[in-house]
Short mmCIF file of N, CA, C and O in Angstrom, two decimals:
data_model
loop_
_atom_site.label_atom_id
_atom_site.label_comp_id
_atom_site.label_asym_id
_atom_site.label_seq_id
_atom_site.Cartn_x
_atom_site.Cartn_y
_atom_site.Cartn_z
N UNK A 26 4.50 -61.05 9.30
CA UNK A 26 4.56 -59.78 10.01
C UNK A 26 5.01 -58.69 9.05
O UNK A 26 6.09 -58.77 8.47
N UNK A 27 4.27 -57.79 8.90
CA UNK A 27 4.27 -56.33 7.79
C UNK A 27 5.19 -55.50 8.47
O UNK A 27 4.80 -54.95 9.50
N UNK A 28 6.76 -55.24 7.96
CA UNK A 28 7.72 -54.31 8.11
C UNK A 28 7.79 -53.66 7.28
O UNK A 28 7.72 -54.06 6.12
N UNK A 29 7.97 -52.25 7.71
CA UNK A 29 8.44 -51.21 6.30
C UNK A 29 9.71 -50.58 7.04
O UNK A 29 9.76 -50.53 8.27
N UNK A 30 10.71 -50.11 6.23
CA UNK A 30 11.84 -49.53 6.60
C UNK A 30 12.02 -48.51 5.68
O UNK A 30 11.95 -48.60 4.46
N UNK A 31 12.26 -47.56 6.35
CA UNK A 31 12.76 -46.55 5.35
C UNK A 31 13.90 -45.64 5.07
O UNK A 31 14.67 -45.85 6.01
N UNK A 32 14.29 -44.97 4.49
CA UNK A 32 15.81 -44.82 3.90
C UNK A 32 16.02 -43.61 2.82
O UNK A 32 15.21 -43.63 1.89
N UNK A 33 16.85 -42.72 2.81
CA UNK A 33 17.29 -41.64 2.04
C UNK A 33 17.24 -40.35 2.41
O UNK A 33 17.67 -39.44 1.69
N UNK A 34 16.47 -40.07 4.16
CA UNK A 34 16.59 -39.22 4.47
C UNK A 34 17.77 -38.51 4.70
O UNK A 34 18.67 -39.33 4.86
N UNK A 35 18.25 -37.20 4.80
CA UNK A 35 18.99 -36.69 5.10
C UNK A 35 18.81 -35.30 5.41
O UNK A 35 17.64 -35.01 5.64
N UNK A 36 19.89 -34.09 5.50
CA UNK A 36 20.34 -32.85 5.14
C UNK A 36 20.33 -32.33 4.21
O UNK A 36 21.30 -32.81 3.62
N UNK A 37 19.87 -31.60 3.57
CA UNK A 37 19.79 -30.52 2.35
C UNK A 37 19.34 -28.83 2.13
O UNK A 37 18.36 -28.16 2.48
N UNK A 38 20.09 -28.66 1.68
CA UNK A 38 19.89 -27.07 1.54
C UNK A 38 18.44 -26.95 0.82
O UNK A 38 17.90 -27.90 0.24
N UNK A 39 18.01 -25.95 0.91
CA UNK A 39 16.33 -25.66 0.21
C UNK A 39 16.39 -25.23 -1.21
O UNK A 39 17.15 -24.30 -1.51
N UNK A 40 15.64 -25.85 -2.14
CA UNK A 40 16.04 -25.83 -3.58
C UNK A 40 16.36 -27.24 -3.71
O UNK A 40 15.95 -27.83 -4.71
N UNK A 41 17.06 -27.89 -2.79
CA UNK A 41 17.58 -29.24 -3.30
C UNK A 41 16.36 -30.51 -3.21
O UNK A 41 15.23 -30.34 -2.77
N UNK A 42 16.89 -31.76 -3.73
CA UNK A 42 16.06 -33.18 -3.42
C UNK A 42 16.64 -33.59 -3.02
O UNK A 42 17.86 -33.44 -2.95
N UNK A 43 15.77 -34.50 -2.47
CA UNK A 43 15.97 -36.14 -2.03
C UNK A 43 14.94 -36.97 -2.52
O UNK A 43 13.90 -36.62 -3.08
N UNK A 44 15.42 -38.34 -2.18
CA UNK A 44 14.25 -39.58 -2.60
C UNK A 44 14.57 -40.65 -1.27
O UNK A 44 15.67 -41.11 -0.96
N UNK A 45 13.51 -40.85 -0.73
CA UNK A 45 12.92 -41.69 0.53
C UNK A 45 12.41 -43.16 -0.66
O UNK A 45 12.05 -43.31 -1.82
N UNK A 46 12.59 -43.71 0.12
CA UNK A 46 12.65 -45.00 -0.46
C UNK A 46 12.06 -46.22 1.64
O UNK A 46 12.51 -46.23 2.79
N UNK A 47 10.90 -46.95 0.90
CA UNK A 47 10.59 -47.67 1.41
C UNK A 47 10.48 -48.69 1.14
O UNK A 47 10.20 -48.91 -0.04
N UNK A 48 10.63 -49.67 1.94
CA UNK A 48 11.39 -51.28 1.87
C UNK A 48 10.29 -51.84 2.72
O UNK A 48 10.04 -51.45 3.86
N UNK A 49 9.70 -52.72 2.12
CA UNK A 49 8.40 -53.80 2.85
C UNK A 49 8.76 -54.92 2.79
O UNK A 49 9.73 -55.35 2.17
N UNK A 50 7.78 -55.66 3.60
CA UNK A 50 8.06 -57.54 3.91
C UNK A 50 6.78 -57.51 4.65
O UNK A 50 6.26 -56.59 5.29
N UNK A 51 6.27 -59.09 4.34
CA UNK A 51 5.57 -59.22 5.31
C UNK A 51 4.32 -59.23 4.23
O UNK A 51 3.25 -59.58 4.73
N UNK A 52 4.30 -59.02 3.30
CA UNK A 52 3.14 -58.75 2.62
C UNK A 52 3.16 -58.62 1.34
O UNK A 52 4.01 -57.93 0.78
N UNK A 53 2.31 -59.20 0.78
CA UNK A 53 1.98 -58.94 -0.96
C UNK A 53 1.64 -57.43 -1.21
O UNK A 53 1.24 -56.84 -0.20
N UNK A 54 1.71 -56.67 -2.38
CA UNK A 54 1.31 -55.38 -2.22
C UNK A 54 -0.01 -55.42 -3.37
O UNK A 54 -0.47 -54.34 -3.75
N UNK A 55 -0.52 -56.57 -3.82
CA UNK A 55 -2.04 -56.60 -3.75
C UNK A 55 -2.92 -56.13 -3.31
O UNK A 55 -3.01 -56.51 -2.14
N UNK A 56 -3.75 -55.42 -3.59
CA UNK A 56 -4.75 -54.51 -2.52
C UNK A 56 -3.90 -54.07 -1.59
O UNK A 56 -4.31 -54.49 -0.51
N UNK A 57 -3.05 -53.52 -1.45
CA UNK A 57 -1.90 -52.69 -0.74
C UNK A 57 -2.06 -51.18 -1.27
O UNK A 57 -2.03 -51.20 -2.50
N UNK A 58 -2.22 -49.95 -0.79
CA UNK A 58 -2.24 -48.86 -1.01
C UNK A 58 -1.14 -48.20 -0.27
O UNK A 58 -1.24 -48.46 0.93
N UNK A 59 -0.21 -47.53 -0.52
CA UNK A 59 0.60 -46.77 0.26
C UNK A 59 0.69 -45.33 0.16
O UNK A 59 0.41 -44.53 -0.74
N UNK A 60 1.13 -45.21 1.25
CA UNK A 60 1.18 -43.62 1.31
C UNK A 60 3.00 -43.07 1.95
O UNK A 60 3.95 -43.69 2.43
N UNK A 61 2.77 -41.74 1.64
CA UNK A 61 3.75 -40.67 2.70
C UNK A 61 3.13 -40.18 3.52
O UNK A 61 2.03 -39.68 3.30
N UNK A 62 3.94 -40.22 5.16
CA UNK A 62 3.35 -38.58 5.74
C UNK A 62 4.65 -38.15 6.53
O UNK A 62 5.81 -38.52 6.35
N UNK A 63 4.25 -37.44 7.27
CA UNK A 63 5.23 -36.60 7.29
C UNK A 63 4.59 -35.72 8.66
O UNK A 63 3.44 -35.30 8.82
N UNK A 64 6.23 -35.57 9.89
CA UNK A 64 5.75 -35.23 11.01
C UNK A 64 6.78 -34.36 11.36
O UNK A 64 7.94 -34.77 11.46
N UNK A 65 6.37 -32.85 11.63
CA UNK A 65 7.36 -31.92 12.15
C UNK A 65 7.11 -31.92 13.69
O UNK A 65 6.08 -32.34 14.22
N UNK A 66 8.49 -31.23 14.55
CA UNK A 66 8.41 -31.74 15.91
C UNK A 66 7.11 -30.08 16.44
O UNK A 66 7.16 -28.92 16.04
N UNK A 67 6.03 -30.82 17.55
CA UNK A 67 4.69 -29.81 17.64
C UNK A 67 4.00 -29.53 16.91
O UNK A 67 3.25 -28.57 16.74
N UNK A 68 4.37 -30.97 16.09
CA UNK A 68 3.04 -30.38 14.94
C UNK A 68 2.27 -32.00 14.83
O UNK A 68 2.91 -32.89 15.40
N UNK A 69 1.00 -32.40 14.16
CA UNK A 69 0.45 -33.07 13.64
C UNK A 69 0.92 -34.06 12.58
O UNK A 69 1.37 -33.70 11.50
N UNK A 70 0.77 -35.46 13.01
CA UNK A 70 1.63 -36.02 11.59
C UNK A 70 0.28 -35.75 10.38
O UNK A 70 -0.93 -35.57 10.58
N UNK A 71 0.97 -35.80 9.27
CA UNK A 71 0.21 -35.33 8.11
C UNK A 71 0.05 -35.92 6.86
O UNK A 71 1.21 -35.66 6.54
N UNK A 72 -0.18 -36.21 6.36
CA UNK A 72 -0.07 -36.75 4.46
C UNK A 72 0.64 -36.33 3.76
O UNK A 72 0.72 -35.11 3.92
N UNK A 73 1.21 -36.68 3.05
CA UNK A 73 2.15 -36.38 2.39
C UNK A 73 1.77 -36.22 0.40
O UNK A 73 1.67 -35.34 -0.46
N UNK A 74 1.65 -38.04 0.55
CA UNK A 74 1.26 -38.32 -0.97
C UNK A 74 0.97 -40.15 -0.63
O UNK A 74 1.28 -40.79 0.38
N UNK A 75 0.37 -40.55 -1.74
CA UNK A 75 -0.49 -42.33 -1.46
C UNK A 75 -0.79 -42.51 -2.99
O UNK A 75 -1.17 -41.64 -3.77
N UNK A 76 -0.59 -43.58 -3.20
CA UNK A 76 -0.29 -44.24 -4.37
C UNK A 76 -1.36 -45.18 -4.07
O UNK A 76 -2.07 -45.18 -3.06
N UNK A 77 -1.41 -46.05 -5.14
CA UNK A 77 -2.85 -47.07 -5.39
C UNK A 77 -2.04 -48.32 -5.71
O UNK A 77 -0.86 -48.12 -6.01
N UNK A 78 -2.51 -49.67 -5.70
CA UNK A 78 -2.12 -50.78 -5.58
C UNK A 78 -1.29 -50.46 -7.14
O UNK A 78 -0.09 -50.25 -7.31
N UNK A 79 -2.02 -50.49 -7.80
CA UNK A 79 -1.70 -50.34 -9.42
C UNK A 79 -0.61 -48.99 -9.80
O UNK A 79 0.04 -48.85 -10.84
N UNK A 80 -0.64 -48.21 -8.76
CA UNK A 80 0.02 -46.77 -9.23
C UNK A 80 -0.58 -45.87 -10.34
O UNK A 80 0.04 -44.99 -10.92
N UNK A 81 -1.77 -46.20 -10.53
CA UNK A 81 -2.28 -45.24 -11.30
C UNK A 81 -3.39 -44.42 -11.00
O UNK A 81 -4.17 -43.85 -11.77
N UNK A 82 -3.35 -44.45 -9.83
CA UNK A 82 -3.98 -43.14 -9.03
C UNK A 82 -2.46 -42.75 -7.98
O UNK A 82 -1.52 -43.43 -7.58
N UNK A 83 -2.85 -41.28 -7.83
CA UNK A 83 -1.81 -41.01 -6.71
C UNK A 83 -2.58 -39.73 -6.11
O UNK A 83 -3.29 -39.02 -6.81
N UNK A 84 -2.39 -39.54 -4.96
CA UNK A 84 -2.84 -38.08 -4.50
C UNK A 84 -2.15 -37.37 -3.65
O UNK A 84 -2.10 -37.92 -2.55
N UNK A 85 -1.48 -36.16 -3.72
CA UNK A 85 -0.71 -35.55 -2.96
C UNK A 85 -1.16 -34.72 -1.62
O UNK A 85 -2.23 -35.07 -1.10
N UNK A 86 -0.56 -33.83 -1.13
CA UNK A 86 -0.82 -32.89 -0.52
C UNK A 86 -1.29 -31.53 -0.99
O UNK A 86 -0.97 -31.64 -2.18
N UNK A 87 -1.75 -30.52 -0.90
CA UNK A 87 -1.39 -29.51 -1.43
C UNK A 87 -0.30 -28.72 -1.73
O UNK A 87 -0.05 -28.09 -2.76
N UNK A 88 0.52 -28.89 -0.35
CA UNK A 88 1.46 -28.09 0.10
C UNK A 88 2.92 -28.78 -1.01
O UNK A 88 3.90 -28.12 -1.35
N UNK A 89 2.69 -30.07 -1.33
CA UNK A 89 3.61 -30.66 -2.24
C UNK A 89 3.38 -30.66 -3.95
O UNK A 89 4.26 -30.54 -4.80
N UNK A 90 2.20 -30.80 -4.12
CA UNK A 90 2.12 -31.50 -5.32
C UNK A 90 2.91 -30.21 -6.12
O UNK A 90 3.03 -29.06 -5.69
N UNK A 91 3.49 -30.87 -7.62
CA UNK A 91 4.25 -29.96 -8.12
C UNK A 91 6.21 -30.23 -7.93
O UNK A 91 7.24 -29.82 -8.47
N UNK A 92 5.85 -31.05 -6.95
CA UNK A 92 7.39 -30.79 -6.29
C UNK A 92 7.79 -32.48 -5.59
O UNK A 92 8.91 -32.78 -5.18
N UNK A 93 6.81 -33.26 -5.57
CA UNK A 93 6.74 -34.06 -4.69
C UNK A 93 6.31 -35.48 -5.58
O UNK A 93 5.11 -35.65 -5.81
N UNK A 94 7.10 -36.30 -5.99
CA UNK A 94 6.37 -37.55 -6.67
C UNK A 94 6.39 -39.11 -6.35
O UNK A 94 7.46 -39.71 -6.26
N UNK A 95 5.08 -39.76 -6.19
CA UNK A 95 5.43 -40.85 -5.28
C UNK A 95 5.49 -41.59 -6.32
O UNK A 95 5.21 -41.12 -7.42
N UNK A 96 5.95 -43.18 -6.13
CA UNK A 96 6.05 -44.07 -7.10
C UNK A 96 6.49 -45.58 -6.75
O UNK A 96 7.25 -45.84 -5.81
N UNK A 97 6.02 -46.43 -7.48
CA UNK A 97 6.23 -47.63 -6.53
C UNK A 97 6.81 -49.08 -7.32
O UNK A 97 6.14 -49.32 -8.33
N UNK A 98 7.72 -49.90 -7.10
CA UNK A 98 8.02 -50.90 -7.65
C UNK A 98 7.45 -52.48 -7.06
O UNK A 98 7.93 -53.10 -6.12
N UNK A 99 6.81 -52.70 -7.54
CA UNK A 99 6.02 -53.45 -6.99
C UNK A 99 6.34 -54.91 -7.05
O UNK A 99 5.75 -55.83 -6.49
N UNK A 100 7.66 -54.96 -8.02
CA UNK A 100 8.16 -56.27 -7.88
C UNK A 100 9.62 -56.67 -6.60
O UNK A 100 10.22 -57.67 -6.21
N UNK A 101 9.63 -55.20 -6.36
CA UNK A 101 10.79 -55.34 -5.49
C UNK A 101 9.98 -54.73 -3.97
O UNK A 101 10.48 -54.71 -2.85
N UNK A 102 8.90 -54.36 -4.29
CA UNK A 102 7.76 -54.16 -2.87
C UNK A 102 8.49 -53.02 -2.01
O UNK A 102 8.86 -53.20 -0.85
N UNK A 103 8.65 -51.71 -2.79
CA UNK A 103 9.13 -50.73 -2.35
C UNK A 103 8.44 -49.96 -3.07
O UNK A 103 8.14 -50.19 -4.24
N UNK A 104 8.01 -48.56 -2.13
CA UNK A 104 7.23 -47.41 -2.16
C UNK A 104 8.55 -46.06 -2.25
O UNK A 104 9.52 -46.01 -1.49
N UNK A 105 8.20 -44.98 -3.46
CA UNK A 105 8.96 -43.93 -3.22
C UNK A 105 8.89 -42.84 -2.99
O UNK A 105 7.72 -42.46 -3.06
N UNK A 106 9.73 -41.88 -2.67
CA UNK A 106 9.05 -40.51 -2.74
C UNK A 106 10.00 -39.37 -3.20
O UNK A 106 10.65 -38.65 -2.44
N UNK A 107 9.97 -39.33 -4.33
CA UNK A 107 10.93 -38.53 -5.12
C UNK A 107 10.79 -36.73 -4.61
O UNK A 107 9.81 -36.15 -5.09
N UNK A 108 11.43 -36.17 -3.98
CA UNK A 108 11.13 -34.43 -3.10
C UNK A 108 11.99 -33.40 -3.70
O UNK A 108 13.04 -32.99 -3.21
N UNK A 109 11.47 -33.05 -4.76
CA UNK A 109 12.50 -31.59 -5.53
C UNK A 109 12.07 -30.32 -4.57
O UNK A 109 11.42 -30.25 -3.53
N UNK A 110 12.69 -29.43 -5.32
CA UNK A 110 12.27 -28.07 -4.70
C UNK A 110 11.77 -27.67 -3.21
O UNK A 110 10.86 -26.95 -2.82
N UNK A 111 12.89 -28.57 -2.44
CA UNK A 111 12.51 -28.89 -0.86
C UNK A 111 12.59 -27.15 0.01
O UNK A 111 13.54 -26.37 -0.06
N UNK A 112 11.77 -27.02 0.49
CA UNK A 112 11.90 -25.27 1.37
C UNK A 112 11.88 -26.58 3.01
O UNK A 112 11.68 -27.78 3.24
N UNK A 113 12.31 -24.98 3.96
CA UNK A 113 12.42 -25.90 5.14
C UNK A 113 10.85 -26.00 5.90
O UNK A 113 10.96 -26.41 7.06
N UNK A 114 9.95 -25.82 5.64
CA UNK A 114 8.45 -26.28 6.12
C UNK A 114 8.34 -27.91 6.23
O UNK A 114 7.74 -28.56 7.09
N UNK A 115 9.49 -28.62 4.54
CA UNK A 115 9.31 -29.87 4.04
C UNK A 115 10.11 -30.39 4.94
O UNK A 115 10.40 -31.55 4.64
N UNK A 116 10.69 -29.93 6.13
CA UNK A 116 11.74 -30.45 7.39
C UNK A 116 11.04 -31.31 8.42
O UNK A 116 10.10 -30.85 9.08
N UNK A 117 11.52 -32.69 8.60
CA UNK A 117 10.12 -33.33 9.36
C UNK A 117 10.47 -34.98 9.56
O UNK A 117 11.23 -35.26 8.63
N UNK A 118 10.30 -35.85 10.16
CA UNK A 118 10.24 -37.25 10.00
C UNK A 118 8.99 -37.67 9.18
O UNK A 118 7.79 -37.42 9.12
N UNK A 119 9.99 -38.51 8.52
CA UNK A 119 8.67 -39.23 7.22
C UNK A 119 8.90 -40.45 7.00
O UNK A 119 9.89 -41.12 6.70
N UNK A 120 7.35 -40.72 7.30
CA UNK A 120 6.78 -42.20 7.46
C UNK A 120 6.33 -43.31 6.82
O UNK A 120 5.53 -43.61 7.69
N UNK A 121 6.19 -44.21 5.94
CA UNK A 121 5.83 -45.16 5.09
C UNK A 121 4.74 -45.74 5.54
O UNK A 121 4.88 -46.38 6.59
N UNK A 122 3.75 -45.71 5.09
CA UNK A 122 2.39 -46.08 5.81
C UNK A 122 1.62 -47.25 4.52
O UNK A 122 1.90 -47.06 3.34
N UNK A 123 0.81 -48.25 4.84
CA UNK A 123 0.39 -49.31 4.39
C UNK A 123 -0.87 -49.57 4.48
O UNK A 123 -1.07 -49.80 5.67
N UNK A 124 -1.89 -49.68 3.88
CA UNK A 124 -3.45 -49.66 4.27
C UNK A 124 -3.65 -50.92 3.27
O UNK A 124 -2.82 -51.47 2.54
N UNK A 125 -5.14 -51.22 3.51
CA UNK A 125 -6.25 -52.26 2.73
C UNK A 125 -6.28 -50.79 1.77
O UNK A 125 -6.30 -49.64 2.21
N UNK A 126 -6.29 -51.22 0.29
CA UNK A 126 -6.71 -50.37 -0.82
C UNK A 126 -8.69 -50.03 -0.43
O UNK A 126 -9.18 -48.96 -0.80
N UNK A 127 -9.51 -51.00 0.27
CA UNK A 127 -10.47 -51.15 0.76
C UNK A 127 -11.10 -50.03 1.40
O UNK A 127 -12.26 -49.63 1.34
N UNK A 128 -9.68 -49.45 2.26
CA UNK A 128 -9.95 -48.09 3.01
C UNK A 128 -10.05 -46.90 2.35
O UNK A 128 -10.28 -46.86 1.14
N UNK A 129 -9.86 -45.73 3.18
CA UNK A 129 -9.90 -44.46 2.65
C UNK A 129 -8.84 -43.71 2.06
O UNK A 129 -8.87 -42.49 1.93
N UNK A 130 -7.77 -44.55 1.64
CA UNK A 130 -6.49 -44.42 1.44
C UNK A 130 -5.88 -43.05 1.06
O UNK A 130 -4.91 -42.40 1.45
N UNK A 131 -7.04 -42.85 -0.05
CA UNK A 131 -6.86 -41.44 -0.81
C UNK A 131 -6.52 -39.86 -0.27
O UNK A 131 -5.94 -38.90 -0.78
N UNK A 132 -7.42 -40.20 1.45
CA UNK A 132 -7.61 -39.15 2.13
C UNK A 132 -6.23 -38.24 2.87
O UNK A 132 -6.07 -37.10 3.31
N UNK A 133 -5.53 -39.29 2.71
CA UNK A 133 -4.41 -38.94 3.29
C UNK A 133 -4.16 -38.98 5.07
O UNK A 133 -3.27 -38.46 5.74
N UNK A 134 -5.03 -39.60 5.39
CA UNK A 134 -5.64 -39.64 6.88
C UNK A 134 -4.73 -40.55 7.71
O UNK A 134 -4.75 -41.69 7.23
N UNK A 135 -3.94 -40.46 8.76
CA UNK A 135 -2.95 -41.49 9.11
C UNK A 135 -4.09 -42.05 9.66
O UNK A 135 -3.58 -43.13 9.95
N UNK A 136 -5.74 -42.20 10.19
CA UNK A 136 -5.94 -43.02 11.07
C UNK A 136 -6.70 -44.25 10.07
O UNK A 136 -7.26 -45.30 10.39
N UNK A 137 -6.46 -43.64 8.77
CA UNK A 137 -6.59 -44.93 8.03
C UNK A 137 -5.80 -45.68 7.63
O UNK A 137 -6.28 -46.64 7.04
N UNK A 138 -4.29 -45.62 7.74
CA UNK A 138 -3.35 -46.48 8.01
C UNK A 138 -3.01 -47.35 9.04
O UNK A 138 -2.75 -46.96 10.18
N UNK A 139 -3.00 -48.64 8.64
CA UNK A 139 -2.19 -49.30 10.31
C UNK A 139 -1.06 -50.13 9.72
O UNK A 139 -1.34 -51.33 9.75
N UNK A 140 0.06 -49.87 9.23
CA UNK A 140 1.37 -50.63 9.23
C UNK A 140 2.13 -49.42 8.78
O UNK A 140 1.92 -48.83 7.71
N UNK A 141 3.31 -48.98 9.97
CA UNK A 141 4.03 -48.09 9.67
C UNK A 141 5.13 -48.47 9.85
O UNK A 141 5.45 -49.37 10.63
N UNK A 142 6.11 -47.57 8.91
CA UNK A 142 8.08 -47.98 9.58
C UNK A 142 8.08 -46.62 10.59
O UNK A 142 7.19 -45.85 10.94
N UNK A 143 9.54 -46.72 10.87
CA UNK A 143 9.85 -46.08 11.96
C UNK A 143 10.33 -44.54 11.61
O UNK A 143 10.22 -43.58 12.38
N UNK A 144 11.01 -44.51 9.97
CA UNK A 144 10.26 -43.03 9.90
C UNK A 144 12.22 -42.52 9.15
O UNK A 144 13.12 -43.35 9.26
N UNK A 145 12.36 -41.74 8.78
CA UNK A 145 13.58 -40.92 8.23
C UNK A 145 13.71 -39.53 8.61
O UNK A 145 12.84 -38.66 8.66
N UNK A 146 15.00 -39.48 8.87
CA UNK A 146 14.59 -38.14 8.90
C UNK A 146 14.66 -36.74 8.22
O UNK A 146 15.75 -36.40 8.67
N UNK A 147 14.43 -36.15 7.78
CA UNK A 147 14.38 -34.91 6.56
C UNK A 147 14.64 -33.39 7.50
O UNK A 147 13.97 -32.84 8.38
N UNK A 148 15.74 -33.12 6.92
CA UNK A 148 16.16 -31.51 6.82
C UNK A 148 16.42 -30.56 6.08
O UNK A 148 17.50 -30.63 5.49
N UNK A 149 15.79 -29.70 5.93
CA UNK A 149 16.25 -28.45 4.78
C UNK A 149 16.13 -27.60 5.26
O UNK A 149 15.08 -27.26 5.81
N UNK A 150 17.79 -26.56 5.21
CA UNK A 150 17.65 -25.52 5.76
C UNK A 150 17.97 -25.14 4.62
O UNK A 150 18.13 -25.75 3.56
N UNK A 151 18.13 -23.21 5.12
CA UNK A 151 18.18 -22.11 3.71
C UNK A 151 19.38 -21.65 4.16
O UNK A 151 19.98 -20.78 3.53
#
């Protein structure tokens, strides 16, 4: 059974980081693609950033890249998401998402994900 948990959310002033850190089981990360997304309350959950089995593709958002870096340890089967230069737009629950590398992973599309954790939560005010 594929669990992800995730961890490092918090409070932060805008200008500041954090790093989200996701914790898996349940699965080899072989043909495993992961992603970020990210859900403000009345809004659409969204993409964030998605990494490739290998980590040597990655693709962000627009609204992040620059500021936003994912990264993955693959012997300890955890996905990251390193968030500098946070403004409060980047305020939101964020999700650890798990696909077949097979899929559309790249797109950033949650409906091409199906194994999610339950999510962190992220604040930045000014």
């Amino acid at each position: 059974q594929v669990k992800l948990v995730e961890s490092g959310g918090g409070s932060v002033q805008a200008g500041g980081s954090l790093r989200l850190t996701c914790e898996a089981s349940g699965y080899t990360y072989r043909d495993k693609c992961r992603a970020w997304f990210r859900q403000a309350p009345g809004k659409e959950r969204e993409g964030v950033a998605a990494i490739s089995t290998g980590g040597f593709s990655a693709y962000y958002a627009d609204s992040v890249k620059g500021r936003f870096t994912i990264f993955q340890d693959n012997d300890k089967n955890t996905v990251s998401l390193q968030m500098n230069s946070l403004k409060r737009e980047d305020s939101g629950m964020y999700y650890c998402a798990v696909t077949s590398c097979r899929a559309e992973w790249w797109r950033l599309s949650a409906s091409s994900y199906n194994y999610w954790g339950q999510g962190t939560q992220v604040t930045v005010s000014s």
